[in-house]
mmCIF file of C-alpha atoms in Angstrom:
data_model
loop_
_atom_site.group_PDB
_atom_site.id
_atom_site.type_symbol
_atom_site.label_atom_id
_atom_site.label_comp_id
_atom_site.label_asym_id
_atom_site.label_seq_id
_atom_site.Cartn_x
_atom_site.Cartn_y
_atom_site.Cartn_z
ATOM 1 C CA UNK A 1 117.018 61.746 113.780
ATOM 2 C CA UNK A 2 118.526 63.468 116.447
ATOM 3 C CA UNK A 3 115.190 64.632 118.080
ATOM 4 C CA UNK A 4 114.002 60.896 118.152
ATOM 5 C CA UNK A 5 117.465 59.884 119.511
ATOM 6 C CA UNK A 6 117.105 62.465 122.507
ATOM 7 C CA UNK A 7 113.505 61.149 123.144
ATOM 8 C CA UNK A 8 114.864 57.651 123.242
ATOM 9 C CA UNK A 9 118.073 58.306 125.514
ATOM 10 C CA UNK A 10 116.293 60.719 128.166
ATOM 11 C CA UNK A 11 113.174 57.992 128.707
ATOM 12 C CA UNK A 12 115.144 54.549 128.233
ATOM 13 C CA UNK A 13 118.500 55.715 129.322
ATOM 14 C CA UNK A 14 121.707 55.045 126.817
ATOM 15 C CA UNK A 15 121.984 51.222 127.960
ATOM 16 C CA UNK A 16 118.192 50.085 127.253
ATOM 17 C CA UNK A 17 117.808 52.535 124.194
ATOM 18 C CA UNK A 18 118.430 50.827 120.923
ATOM 19 C CA UNK A 19 119.254 51.931 117.358
ATOM 20 C CA UNK A 20 116.117 50.365 116.227
ATOM 21 C CA UNK A 21 113.899 52.103 118.903
ATOM 22 C CA UNK A 22 115.576 55.301 117.588
ATOM 23 C CA UNK A 23 115.160 54.613 113.740
ATOM 24 C CA UNK A 24 111.511 53.797 114.477
ATOM 25 C CA UNK A 25 110.536 57.172 116.320
ATOM 26 C CA UNK A 26 112.580 59.166 113.714
ATOM 27 C CA UNK A 27 110.875 57.082 110.925
ATOM 28 C CA UNK A 28 113.783 55.770 108.841
ATOM 29 C CA UNK A 29 115.481 52.743 108.396
ATOM 30 C CA UNK A 30 118.510 51.485 110.874
ATOM 31 C CA UNK A 31 121.351 51.352 108.293
ATOM 32 C CA UNK A 32 120.420 55.438 107.590
ATOM 33 C CA UNK A 33 120.859 56.158 110.897
ATOM 34 C CA UNK A 34 123.894 54.554 111.370
ATOM 35 C CA UNK A 35 124.922 56.003 107.745
ATOM 36 C CA UNK A 36 124.542 59.684 109.468
ATOM 37 C CA UNK A 37 126.079 58.588 112.939
ATOM 38 C CA UNK A 38 128.468 55.264 113.008
ATOM 39 C CA UNK A 39 127.620 54.338 116.565
ATOM 40 C CA UNK A 40 125.305 54.811 119.123
ATOM 41 C CA UNK A 41 127.897 56.808 121.563
ATOM 42 C CA UNK A 42 128.483 58.655 118.402
ATOM 43 C CA UNK A 43 125.025 59.480 118.151
ATOM 44 C CA UNK A 44 124.540 59.859 122.001
ATOM 45 C CA UNK A 45 127.388 62.238 121.849
ATOM 46 C CA UNK A 46 125.900 64.537 119.128
ATOM 47 C CA UNK A 47 122.667 64.564 120.869
ATOM 48 C CA UNK A 48 124.442 65.888 123.959
ATOM 49 C CA UNK A 49 126.760 68.638 122.130
ATOM 50 C CA UNK A 50 123.174 69.592 120.310
ATOM 51 C CA UNK A 51 121.235 69.852 123.728
ATOM 52 C CA UNK A 52 124.064 71.705 125.238
ATOM 53 C CA UNK A 53 124.531 74.175 122.532
ATOM 54 C CA UNK A 54 120.855 75.029 122.340
ATOM 55 C CA UNK A 55 120.656 75.766 126.244
ATOM 56 C CA UNK A 56 123.617 78.141 126.507
ATOM 57 C CA UNK A 57 122.187 79.791 123.218
ATOM 58 C CA UNK A 58 118.712 80.394 124.650
ATOM 59 C CA UNK A 59 120.318 81.858 127.630
ATOM 60 C CA UNK A 60 122.411 84.331 125.944
ATOM 61 C CA UNK A 61 119.551 85.249 123.869
ATOM 62 C CA UNK A 62 116.932 85.757 126.758
ATOM 63 C CA UNK A 63 119.460 88.164 128.648
ATOM 64 C CA UNK A 64 118.482 91.862 128.562
ATOM 65 C CA UNK A 65 121.418 93.524 126.999
ATOM 66 C CA UNK A 66 121.945 96.809 128.721
ATOM 67 C CA UNK A 67 119.934 95.945 131.646
ATOM 68 C CA UNK A 68 120.409 96.542 135.072
ATOM 69 C CA UNK A 69 122.015 93.798 136.547
ATOM 70 C CA UNK A 70 119.252 92.579 138.569
ATOM 71 C CA UNK A 71 117.294 92.576 135.263
ATOM 72 C CA UNK A 72 120.109 90.726 133.070
ATOM 73 C CA UNK A 73 119.927 87.836 135.652
ATOM 74 C CA UNK A 74 116.260 87.637 136.124
ATOM 75 C CA UNK A 75 116.345 87.471 132.205
ATOM 76 C CA UNK A 76 118.916 84.850 131.833
ATOM 77 C CA UNK A 77 117.273 82.728 134.893
ATOM 78 C CA UNK A 78 113.793 83.161 133.041
ATOM 79 C CA UNK A 79 115.392 82.042 129.795
ATOM 80 C CA UNK A 80 117.125 78.988 131.136
ATOM 81 C CA UNK A 81 114.340 77.809 132.992
ATOM 82 C CA UNK A 82 112.113 78.562 130.094
ATOM 83 C CA UNK A 83 113.997 76.271 128.237
ATOM 84 C CA UNK A 84 114.470 73.394 130.248
ATOM 85 C CA UNK A 85 110.682 73.541 130.895
ATOM 86 C CA UNK A 86 110.092 73.702 126.948
ATOM 87 C CA UNK A 87 112.684 70.803 126.376
ATOM 88 C CA UNK A 88 112.310 68.209 129.606
ATOM 89 C CA UNK A 89 113.948 65.233 127.032
ATOM 90 C CA UNK A 90 116.628 67.434 126.558
ATOM 91 C CA UNK A 91 117.445 68.439 130.199
ATOM 92 C CA UNK A 92 117.247 64.939 131.066
ATOM 93 C CA UNK A 93 119.761 63.909 128.952
ATOM 94 C CA UNK A 94 122.164 66.592 130.058
ATOM 95 C CA UNK A 95 121.497 66.928 133.172
ATOM 96 C CA UNK A 96 121.083 62.923 134.244
ATOM 97 C CA UNK A 97 121.693 60.715 131.488
ATOM 98 C CA UNK A 98 125.211 61.832 130.191
ATOM 99 C CA UNK A 99 127.038 62.412 133.694
ATOM 100 C CA UNK A 100 126.049 58.600 134.774
ATOM 101 C CA UNK A 101 127.709 57.267 131.177
ATOM 102 C CA UNK A 102 131.272 57.850 131.160
ATOM 103 C CA UNK A 103 134.055 60.581 131.245
ATOM 104 C CA UNK A 104 133.278 61.820 127.643
ATOM 105 C CA UNK A 105 129.941 62.330 127.731
ATOM 106 C CA UNK A 106 130.425 64.052 131.159
ATOM 107 C CA UNK A 107 133.168 66.057 129.589
ATOM 108 C CA UNK A 108 130.596 67.650 127.424
ATOM 109 C CA UNK A 109 128.152 68.622 130.339
ATOM 110 C CA UNK A 110 130.987 69.984 132.188
ATOM 111 C CA UNK A 111 131.809 72.288 128.946
ATOM 112 C CA UNK A 112 128.333 73.496 128.889
ATOM 113 C CA UNK A 113 128.144 74.324 133.003
ATOM 114 C CA UNK A 114 131.650 76.396 132.462
ATOM 115 C CA UNK A 115 130.393 78.530 129.678
ATOM 116 C CA UNK A 116 126.838 79.305 131.554
ATOM 117 C CA UNK A 117 129.529 79.932 134.812
ATOM 118 C CA UNK A 118 131.682 82.330 132.292
ATOM 119 C CA UNK A 119 128.643 84.056 131.347
ATOM 120 C CA UNK A 120 127.293 84.681 134.751
ATOM 121 C CA UNK A 121 130.332 85.646 136.155
ATOM 122 C CA UNK A 122 130.866 88.177 133.118
ATOM 123 C CA UNK A 123 127.264 89.588 134.491
ATOM 124 C CA UNK A 124 128.198 89.850 138.213
ATOM 125 C CA UNK A 125 131.718 91.206 137.320
ATOM 126 C CA UNK A 126 130.138 94.204 135.729
ATOM 127 C CA UNK A 127 127.406 94.434 138.654
ATOM 128 C CA UNK A 128 130.070 94.368 141.172
ATOM 129 C CA UNK A 129 132.319 97.122 138.964
ATOM 130 C CA UNK A 130 129.001 99.653 139.301
ATOM 131 C CA UNK A 131 128.394 98.945 142.926
ATOM 132 C CA UNK A 132 130.481 99.184 146.144
ATOM 133 C CA UNK A 133 131.905 95.628 145.841
ATOM 134 C CA UNK A 134 134.305 96.791 143.406
ATOM 135 C CA UNK A 135 137.236 97.389 145.775
ATOM 136 C CA UNK A 136 135.810 93.753 148.051
ATOM 137 C CA UNK A 137 135.185 91.181 145.570
ATOM 138 C CA UNK A 138 137.739 89.646 143.234
ATOM 139 C CA UNK A 139 137.639 87.440 140.327
ATOM 140 C CA UNK A 140 137.610 84.730 142.514
ATOM 141 C CA UNK A 141 134.914 85.684 144.916
ATOM 142 C CA UNK A 142 132.495 86.590 141.724
ATOM 143 C CA UNK A 143 133.309 83.092 140.082
ATOM 144 C CA UNK A 144 132.358 81.235 143.023
ATOM 145 C CA UNK A 145 129.276 82.898 143.367
ATOM 146 C CA UNK A 146 128.304 82.090 139.585
ATOM 147 C CA UNK A 147 129.066 78.611 140.018
ATOM 148 C CA UNK A 148 126.261 78.809 143.293
ATOM 149 C CA UNK A 149 124.116 80.147 140.442
ATOM 150 C CA UNK A 150 124.104 77.705 138.116
ATOM 151 C CA UNK A 151 124.141 74.597 140.486
ATOM 152 C CA UNK A 152 121.340 76.112 142.128
ATOM 153 C CA UNK A 153 119.524 76.377 138.803
ATOM 154 C CA UNK A 154 120.518 73.103 137.802
ATOM 155 C CA UNK A 155 118.751 71.473 140.818
ATOM 156 C CA UNK A 156 115.901 74.100 140.856
ATOM 157 C CA UNK A 157 115.172 72.775 136.793
ATOM 158 C CA UNK A 158 114.602 68.979 138.237
ATOM 159 C CA UNK A 159 112.306 70.082 140.528
ATOM 160 C CA UNK A 160 110.194 72.252 137.971
ATOM 161 C CA UNK A 161 110.501 69.490 135.675
ATOM 162 C CA UNK A 162 108.632 67.465 137.957
ATOM 163 C CA UNK A 163 105.146 66.799 137.894
ATOM 164 C CA UNK A 164 103.221 69.416 139.678
ATOM 165 C CA UNK A 165 106.293 71.649 139.993
ATOM 166 C CA UNK A 166 106.451 75.174 139.592
ATOM 167 C CA UNK A 167 106.503 77.022 136.170
ATOM 168 C CA UNK A 168 109.349 78.329 134.803
ATOM 169 C CA UNK A 169 108.802 81.934 135.737
ATOM 170 C CA UNK A 170 107.564 80.613 139.489
ATOM 171 C CA UNK A 171 111.258 78.867 139.594
ATOM 172 C CA UNK A 172 113.167 81.731 138.468
ATOM 173 C CA UNK A 173 111.333 83.952 140.878
ATOM 174 C CA UNK A 174 112.441 81.612 143.709
ATOM 175 C CA UNK A 175 116.152 81.701 142.757
ATOM 176 C CA UNK A 176 115.955 85.340 142.556
ATOM 177 C CA UNK A 177 114.317 85.918 145.844
ATOM 178 C CA UNK A 178 116.882 83.499 147.442
ATOM 179 C CA UNK A 179 120.147 84.692 145.348
ATOM 180 C CA UNK A 180 119.494 88.356 144.972
ATOM 181 C CA UNK A 181 118.868 89.583 148.401
ATOM 182 C CA UNK A 182 122.072 88.405 149.298
ATOM 183 C CA UNK A 183 123.879 89.411 146.119
ATOM 184 C CA UNK A 184 122.167 92.914 146.777
ATOM 185 C CA UNK A 185 123.894 93.538 149.905
ATOM 186 C CA UNK A 186 127.206 92.105 148.580
ATOM 187 C CA UNK A 187 127.026 94.480 145.505
ATOM 188 C CA UNK A 188 126.335 96.975 148.092
ATOM 189 C CA UNK A 189 129.723 95.777 149.838
ATOM 190 C CA UNK A 190 127.547 94.719 152.959
ATOM 191 C CA UNK A 191 128.502 90.956 152.747
ATOM 192 C CA UNK A 192 128.381 88.212 155.494
ATOM 193 C CA UNK A 193 131.238 89.408 158.452
ATOM 194 C CA UNK A 194 133.596 86.816 157.282
ATOM 195 C CA UNK A 195 135.940 87.580 159.894
ATOM 196 C CA UNK A 196 133.585 86.477 162.642
ATOM 197 C CA UNK A 197 134.306 82.865 161.689
ATOM 198 C CA UNK A 198 137.189 81.254 163.877
ATOM 199 C CA UNK A 199 140.495 79.975 161.941
ATOM 200 C CA UNK A 200 141.430 76.601 162.427
ATOM 201 C CA UNK A 201 144.456 76.340 164.385
ATOM 202 C CA UNK A 202 147.461 75.770 162.257
#
């Protein structure tokens, strides 16, 4: 039932997907759908929670524990893009539909992003402690980098989902090429010279 609902919501949108359509796709009666999930809103929320949990779990499982920082980031990104490529309807539900249909649904997606950001922050914090950056980067710096990486991954997942877009491995490699060259310098304590930026007049 949830599989059918995810497909219907992703392809038709929340407003246009009907409980009749979902019941037909699932091969069950509409009263049975209402028996388990009492409204379309409740069904939509259940789909979002399931897809969000599955994506976070896929990233966590993919990360190579005990590997070097770059290898852990690479494996996590590979897991992210592999999952979104394998579940395009689930990704559309999370990244498009849930964001455009009210705060309760958007909050579910925001909670998923916060969990991913916290996980990436933890990976980067460990990498920073093991490098020269441990005295230069504070928690806020690491969290900001994690937010940037997660946001970039979300945008690339949209592109990778387009027909003719890159494969999951190509998307992961693109983001690693873009991010790690800079991150490598930061973790060695060789960040961009911020002091060169003039401060605005007070």
